[in-house]
Structures are given as C-alpha cells and as structure tokens.
XYZ file of C-alpha atoms in Angstrom:
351
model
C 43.692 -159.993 37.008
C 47.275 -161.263 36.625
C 50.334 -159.946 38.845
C 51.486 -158.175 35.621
C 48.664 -156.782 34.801
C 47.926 -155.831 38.688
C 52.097 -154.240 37.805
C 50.794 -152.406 35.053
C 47.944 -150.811 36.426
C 50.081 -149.897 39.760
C 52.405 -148.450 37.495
C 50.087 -146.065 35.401
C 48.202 -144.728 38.709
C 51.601 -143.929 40.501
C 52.364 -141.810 37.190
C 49.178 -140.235 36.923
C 48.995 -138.859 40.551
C 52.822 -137.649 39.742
C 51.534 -136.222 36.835
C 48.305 -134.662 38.769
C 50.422 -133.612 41.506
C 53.006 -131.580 39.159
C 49.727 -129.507 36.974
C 50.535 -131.545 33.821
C 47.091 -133.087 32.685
C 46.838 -135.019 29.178
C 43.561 -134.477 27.275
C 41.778 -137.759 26.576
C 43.602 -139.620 24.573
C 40.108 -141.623 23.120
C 38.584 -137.965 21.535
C 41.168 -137.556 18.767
C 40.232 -141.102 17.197
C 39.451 -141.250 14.206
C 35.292 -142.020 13.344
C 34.541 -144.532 10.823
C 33.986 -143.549 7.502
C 30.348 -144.007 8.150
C 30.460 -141.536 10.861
C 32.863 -138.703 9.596
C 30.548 -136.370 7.806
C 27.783 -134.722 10.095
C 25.571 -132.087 9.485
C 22.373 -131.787 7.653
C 21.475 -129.918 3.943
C 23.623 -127.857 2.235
C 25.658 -127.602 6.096
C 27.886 -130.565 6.296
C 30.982 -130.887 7.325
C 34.132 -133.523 8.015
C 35.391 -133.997 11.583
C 39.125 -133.441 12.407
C 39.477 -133.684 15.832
C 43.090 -133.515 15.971
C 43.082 -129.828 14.211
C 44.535 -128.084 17.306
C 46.536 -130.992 19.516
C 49.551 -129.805 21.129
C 52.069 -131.121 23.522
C 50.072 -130.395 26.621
C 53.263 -130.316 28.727
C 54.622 -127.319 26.313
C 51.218 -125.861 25.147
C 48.454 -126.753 27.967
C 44.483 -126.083 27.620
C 42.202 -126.332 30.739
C 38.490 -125.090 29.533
C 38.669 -124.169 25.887
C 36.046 -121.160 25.585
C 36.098 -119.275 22.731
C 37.995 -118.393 19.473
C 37.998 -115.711 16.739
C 39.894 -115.166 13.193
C 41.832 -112.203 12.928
C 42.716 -110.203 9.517
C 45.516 -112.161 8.801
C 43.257 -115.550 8.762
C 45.010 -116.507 12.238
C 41.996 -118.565 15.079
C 42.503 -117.171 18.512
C 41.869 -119.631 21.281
C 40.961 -118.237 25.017
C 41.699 -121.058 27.368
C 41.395 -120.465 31.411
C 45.297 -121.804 31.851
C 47.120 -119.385 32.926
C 50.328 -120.736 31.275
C 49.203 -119.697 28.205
C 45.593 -117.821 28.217
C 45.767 -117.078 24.652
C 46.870 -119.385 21.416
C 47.219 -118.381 18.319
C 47.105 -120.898 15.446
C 47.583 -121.203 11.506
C 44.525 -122.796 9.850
C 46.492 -125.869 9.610
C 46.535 -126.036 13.418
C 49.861 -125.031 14.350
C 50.899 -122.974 16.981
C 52.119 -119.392 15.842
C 52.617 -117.782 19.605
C 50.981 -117.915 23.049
C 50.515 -115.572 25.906
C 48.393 -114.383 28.890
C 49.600 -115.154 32.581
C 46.990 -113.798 34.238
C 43.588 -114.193 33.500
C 42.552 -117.341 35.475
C 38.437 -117.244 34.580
C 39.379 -116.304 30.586
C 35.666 -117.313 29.129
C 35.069 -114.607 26.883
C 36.668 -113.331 23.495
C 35.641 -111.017 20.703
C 37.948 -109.376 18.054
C 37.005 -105.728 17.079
C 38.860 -104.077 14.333
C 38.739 -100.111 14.982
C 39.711 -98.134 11.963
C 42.240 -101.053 10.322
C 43.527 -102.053 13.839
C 42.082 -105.048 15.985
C 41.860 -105.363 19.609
C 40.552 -108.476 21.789
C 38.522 -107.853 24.368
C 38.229 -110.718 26.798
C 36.023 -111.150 29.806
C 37.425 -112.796 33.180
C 34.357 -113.667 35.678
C 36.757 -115.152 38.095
C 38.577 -111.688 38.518
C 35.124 -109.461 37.506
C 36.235 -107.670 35.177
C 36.189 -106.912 31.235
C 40.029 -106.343 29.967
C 40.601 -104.620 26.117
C 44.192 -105.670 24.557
C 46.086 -105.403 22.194
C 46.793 -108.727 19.687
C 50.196 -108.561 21.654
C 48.332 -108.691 25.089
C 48.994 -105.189 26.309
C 46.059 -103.883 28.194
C 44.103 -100.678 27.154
C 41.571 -100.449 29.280
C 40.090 -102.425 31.998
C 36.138 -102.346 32.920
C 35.528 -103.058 36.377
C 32.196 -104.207 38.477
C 29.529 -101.966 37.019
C 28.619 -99.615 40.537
C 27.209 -97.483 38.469
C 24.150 -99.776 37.749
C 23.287 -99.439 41.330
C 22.406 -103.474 41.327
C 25.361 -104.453 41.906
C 26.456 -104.262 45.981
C 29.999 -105.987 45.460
C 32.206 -107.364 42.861
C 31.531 -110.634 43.371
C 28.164 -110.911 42.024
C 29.189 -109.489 39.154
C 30.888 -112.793 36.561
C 30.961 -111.327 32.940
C 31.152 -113.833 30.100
C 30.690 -112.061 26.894
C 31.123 -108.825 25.201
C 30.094 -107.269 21.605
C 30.659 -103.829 20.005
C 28.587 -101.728 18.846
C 28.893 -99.842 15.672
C 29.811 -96.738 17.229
C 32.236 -98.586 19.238
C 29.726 -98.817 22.212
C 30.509 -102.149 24.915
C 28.393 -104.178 25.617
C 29.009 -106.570 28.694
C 26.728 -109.840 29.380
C 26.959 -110.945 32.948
C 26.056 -114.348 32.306
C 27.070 -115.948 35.596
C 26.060 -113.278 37.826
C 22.961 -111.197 37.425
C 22.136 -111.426 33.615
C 22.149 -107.725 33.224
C 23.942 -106.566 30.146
C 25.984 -103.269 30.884
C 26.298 -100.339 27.676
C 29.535 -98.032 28.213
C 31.231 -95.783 25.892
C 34.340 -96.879 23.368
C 36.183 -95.021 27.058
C 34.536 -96.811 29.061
C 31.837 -94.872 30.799
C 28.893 -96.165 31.930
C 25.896 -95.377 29.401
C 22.452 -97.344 30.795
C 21.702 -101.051 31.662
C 18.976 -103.832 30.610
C 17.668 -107.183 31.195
C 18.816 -108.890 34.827
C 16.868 -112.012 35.933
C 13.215 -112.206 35.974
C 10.144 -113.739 33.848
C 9.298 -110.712 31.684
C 10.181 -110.867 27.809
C 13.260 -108.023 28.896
C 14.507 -110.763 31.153
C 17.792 -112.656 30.806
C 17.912 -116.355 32.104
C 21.660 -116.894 32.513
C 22.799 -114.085 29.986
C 25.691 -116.240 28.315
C 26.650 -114.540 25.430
C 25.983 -111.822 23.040
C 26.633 -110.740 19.467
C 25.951 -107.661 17.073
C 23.196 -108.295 14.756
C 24.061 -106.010 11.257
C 22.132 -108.389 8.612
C 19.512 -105.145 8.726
C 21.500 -102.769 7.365
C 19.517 -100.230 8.450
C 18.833 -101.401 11.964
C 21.499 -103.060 13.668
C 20.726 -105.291 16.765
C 22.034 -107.212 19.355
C 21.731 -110.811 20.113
C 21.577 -112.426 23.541
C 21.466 -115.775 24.883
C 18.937 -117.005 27.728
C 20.804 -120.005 28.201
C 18.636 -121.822 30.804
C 15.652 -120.688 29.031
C 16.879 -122.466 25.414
C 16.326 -119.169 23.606
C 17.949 -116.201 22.080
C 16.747 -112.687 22.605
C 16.809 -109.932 20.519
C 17.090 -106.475 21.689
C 17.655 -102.857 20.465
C 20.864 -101.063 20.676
C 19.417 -98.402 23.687
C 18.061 -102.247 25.464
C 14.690 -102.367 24.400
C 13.427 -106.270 23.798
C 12.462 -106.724 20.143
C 11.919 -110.475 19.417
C 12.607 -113.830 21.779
C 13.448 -116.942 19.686
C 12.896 -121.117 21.612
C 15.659 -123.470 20.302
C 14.526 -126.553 22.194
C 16.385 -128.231 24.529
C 19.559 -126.625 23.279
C 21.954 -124.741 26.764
C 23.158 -122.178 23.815
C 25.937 -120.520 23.783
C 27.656 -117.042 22.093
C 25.706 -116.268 19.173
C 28.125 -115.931 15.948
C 26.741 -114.329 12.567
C 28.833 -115.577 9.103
C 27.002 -114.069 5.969
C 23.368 -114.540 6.806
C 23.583 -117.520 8.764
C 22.997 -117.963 12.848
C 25.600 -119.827 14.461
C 25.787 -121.359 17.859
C 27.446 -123.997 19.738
C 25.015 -126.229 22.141
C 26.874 -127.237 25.976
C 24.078 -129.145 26.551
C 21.099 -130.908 25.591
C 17.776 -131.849 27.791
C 19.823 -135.157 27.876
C 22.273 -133.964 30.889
C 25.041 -136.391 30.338
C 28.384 -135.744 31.365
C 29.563 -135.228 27.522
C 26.829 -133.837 25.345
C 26.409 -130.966 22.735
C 26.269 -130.042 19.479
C 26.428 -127.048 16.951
C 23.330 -125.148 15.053
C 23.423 -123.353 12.184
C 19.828 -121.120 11.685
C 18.543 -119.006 8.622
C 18.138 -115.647 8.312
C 14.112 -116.421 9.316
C 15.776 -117.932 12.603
C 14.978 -121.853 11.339
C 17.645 -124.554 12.433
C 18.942 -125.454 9.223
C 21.631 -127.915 10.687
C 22.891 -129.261 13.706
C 26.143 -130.869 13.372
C 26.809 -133.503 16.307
C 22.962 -134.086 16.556
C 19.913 -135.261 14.852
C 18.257 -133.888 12.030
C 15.779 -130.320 13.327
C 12.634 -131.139 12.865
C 9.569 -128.770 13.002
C 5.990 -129.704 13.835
C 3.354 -126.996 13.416
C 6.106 -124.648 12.917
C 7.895 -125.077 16.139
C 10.981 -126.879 16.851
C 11.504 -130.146 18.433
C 13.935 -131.093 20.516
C 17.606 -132.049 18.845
C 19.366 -134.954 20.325
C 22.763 -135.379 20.666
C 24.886 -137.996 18.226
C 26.719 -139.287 21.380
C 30.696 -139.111 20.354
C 31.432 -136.030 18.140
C 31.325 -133.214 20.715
C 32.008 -133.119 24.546
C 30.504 -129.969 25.934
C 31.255 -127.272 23.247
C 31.419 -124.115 24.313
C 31.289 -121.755 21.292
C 31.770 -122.086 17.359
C 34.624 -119.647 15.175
C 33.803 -119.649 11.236
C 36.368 -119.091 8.852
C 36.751 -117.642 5.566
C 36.063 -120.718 4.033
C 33.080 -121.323 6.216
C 34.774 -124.171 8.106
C 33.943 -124.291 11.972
C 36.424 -124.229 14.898
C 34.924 -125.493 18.165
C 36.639 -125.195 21.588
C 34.911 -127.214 24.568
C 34.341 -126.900 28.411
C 34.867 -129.402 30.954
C 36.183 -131.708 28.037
C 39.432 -133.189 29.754
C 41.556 -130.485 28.471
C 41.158 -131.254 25.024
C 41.638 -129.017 21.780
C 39.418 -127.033 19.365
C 37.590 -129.343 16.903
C 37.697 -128.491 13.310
C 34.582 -129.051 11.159
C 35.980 -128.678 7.181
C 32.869 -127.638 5.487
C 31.708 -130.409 2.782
C-alpha cells in the first residue's frame, strides 16, 4: 500500500473513532445502491414489487436511527417509524419519505408499535422491553396510561424477566401484551388497564409460545375474531381465541418471523432470519387467506411438496435483518430493519 494511501486510510479511521466517540453513526453507505435492472423487481405472482432503498434516508446527524423496529400508517396516510434512539424514538414521514416531525426522548428499548383508532381518534401504543413496560400515547407523544410488569400473573417474580415486544387490541378495546423476550406469556387487561387472565409462556404443548415476538388481531372471520401470535424460534404462527384458548398452529419453514400484519385478506410478515444464520439475512412473506406463502420478496420462490412448505432462502442483498413490514393504502410495503447499521425503512412500490 502506498504512503498516500496508508494517509488516507489513517485519515478515515481517526474520523470514524471521532465520529464513534461523539454518538454520530452513518448507516452503510453500500445499502442504498441502486440494484441492476435485472435485480430491481422481487417478489413472486401477482406480489411483486420495486426496491427503493433510499425511501426513508435522512441526515443521520439531524435525524438518527439505531434499530428500526416497526412502523404503522395513520388516518392521514402518514408511516410511523419506532426506532430505539432516544434522540428521536418516533418519525413520522410523508409517503414520499420525508420527514414531517420527530419525538420520543425516552424510550431506550422502543421495539413495539401498533396504531389503534378508538371512536375517530388514534393512539400508539408502544412496548419498551428495556424499561418493562407497555406505554399508550397520544400521536403527539403524551402518555395515557402506562402498563407495568404483569404481578398479577403470579409468574412473574421481578420486572426484569418481564421484556414486552408487541401489543394488539382487541375489538372491545381489550390489550393484549406479547412478552417475546421474556417469558412468552401474552397478558389480556382491560381498555383501563386491569389485569383480565393470561396464556401461553414457554413450553412444548400446542398453548406454548417459543419466543412470543409479535401479535396481531385476526378479523377476516367476521364473526369470530382471533388473534395471531408468533413462535419465532419455532418458525410458526399460532392462532388463538380471544379468552387464550389455542385454535390452529401454522410451520413457515426456516423463516425467524416477525409481527404478523393483516392488509385485506392477505398474511403479512417480515423474516429476521433464515436457517442460513448470516450476519445480514431476511426476507418478507406474503400468505393467503388458506395460510399458503404466496410470495416472499427478498427470497426464493415458496415451494410446497406434499402440501408442506420448504424452506425459503434468502436473495443475499435486498434485506439486512428486517424486522417488521407496514402496508399502505396502495398496498406498497415499508420495511424497517434490526441490527442493519442504522439504516432506514425500505420501500417496496407494489408492481
């Protein structure tokens, strides 16, 4: 290596540490590349879409991300982005990807988010499993009502084993808290807050929860509305009943799924991982309303032999670690990502 180049280099790594040392991180600058033309439209069937990586890239020294976990779409067609920086735990964007506003100070394990309109108003309700506790706030970010470590259960011997990461309402208003990252029980309180019954935990038995990630409300039956639940590090979904009775379990091979998003009749869910391990990995899956892949953007094509699935592989550059999947209006897919060197959501325009 020359002496300038040797300058160069010397030069870079004595700005990085500075830039380390001061909390300013830059997401990877390789991500937001354009793909070639051959590689720009993924998906599979009638579910394709166009990659736009750069959607949601900010300044990171005015507008910084750490983990990306989850967004939503309010009323007014703006995407919600919960990030774990604490300079700015929520973002609010156009659906051209600019920033509208930013705030949230204070919630330094931010992982989940779910929007809830209540009688023509919406609320965010957004799960911290660094600080153990379930927060409900206004789209301004005034608290309403804060959930903490579920005593009541009786499992539970001290806040730290309790690390919620995902919430859904039920259609009496009912929460519904998913302790992914501590015991995989899934807590039921009131629309106040008071503590109704429990269900699932770890264990081997079809009401078990292996690492109960996320969770959704299920009204595609009218008439019998259920709730969704991911067994991540089992690579299936679980349905239950609203009073936490298990109904149905559903494999998706190979696939670390995340929280479970319904748009029309269609499944959605973002993949962190597949059986592959690497360090960047995942994809998205779009299922039927008879639970069959359909698509799976960022991967291969799903395959079934003898009616069960076989394992999807990951494409190798269009995701790195996604953590959950927001659908718009228009059916086009947001994607924030985890442990993905601070970049920003991912847009998939629908084809």
């Amino acid at each position: 290596m020359s002496k300038e180049n040797n300058s160069h280099r010397r030069k870079f790594l004595k700005s990085s540490s500075l830039l380390v040392a001061s909390g300013i991180l830059f997401p990877n600058i390789n991500f937001g590349k354009a793909l070639d033309p051959a590689r720009e439209i993924i998906g599979h069937g009638d579910f394709k879409y166009r990659v736009k990586k750069q959607w949601g890239n900010q300044d990171p020294t005015k507008i910084p991300v750490k983990d990306c976990h989850e967004m939503v779409q309010d009323k007014k067609g703006r995407l919600i982005l919960l990030t774990n920086e604490t300079k700015n735990n929520i973002i609010f964007y156009d659906r051209s990807g600019k920033v509208l506003k930013t705030w949230g100070h204070d919630f330094p394990g931010a992982h989940g988010l779910t929007l809830h309109n209540e009688g023509g108003e919406e609320f965010l309700y957004i799960t911290d499993h660094d600080r153990h506790q379930v927060f409900k706030t206004t789209l301004d970010g005034k608290i309403l009502l804060t959930l903490d470590y579920p005593k009541e259960t009786g499992v539970y011997e001290k806040p730290e084993q309790y690390r919620p990461t995902e919430i859904a309402i039920g259609p009496t208003g009912d929460i519904y808290v998913a302790d992914g990252y501590g015991l995989s029980y899934i807590t039921q309180y009131s629309p106040k807050g008071e503590y109704i019954r429990h269900f699932g935990g770890k264990g081997e038995d079809q009401g078990n929860l292996k690492q109960a990630h996320g969770i959704c409300l299920d009204t595609r039956k009218t008439d019998q509305p259920e709730l969704i639940i991911t067994s991540r590090l089992a690579h299936e979904f679980k349905r239950f009943s609203l009073d936490g009775n298990h109904l149905e379990t559903v494999p998706v091979t190979g696939c670390w799924i995340n929280r479970p998003v319904i748009k029309g009749q269609n499944l959605y869910f973002s993949v962190l991982r597949t059986v592959s391990r690497q360090d960047y990995d995942g994809l998205t899956v779009v299922l039927d309303k008879n639970n069959k892949v359909v698509s799976a953007p960022g991967g291969s094509a799903p395959e079934y032999i003898d009616g069960k699935l076989q394992t999807i592989v990951y494409d190798g550059h269009t995701f790195m670690n996604p953590h959950d999947v927001c659908i718009d209006n228009d059916e086009n897919i947001y994607v924030p990502q985890w442990n993905s060197e601070h970049t920003y959501p991912v847009q998939l325009e629908r084809v």
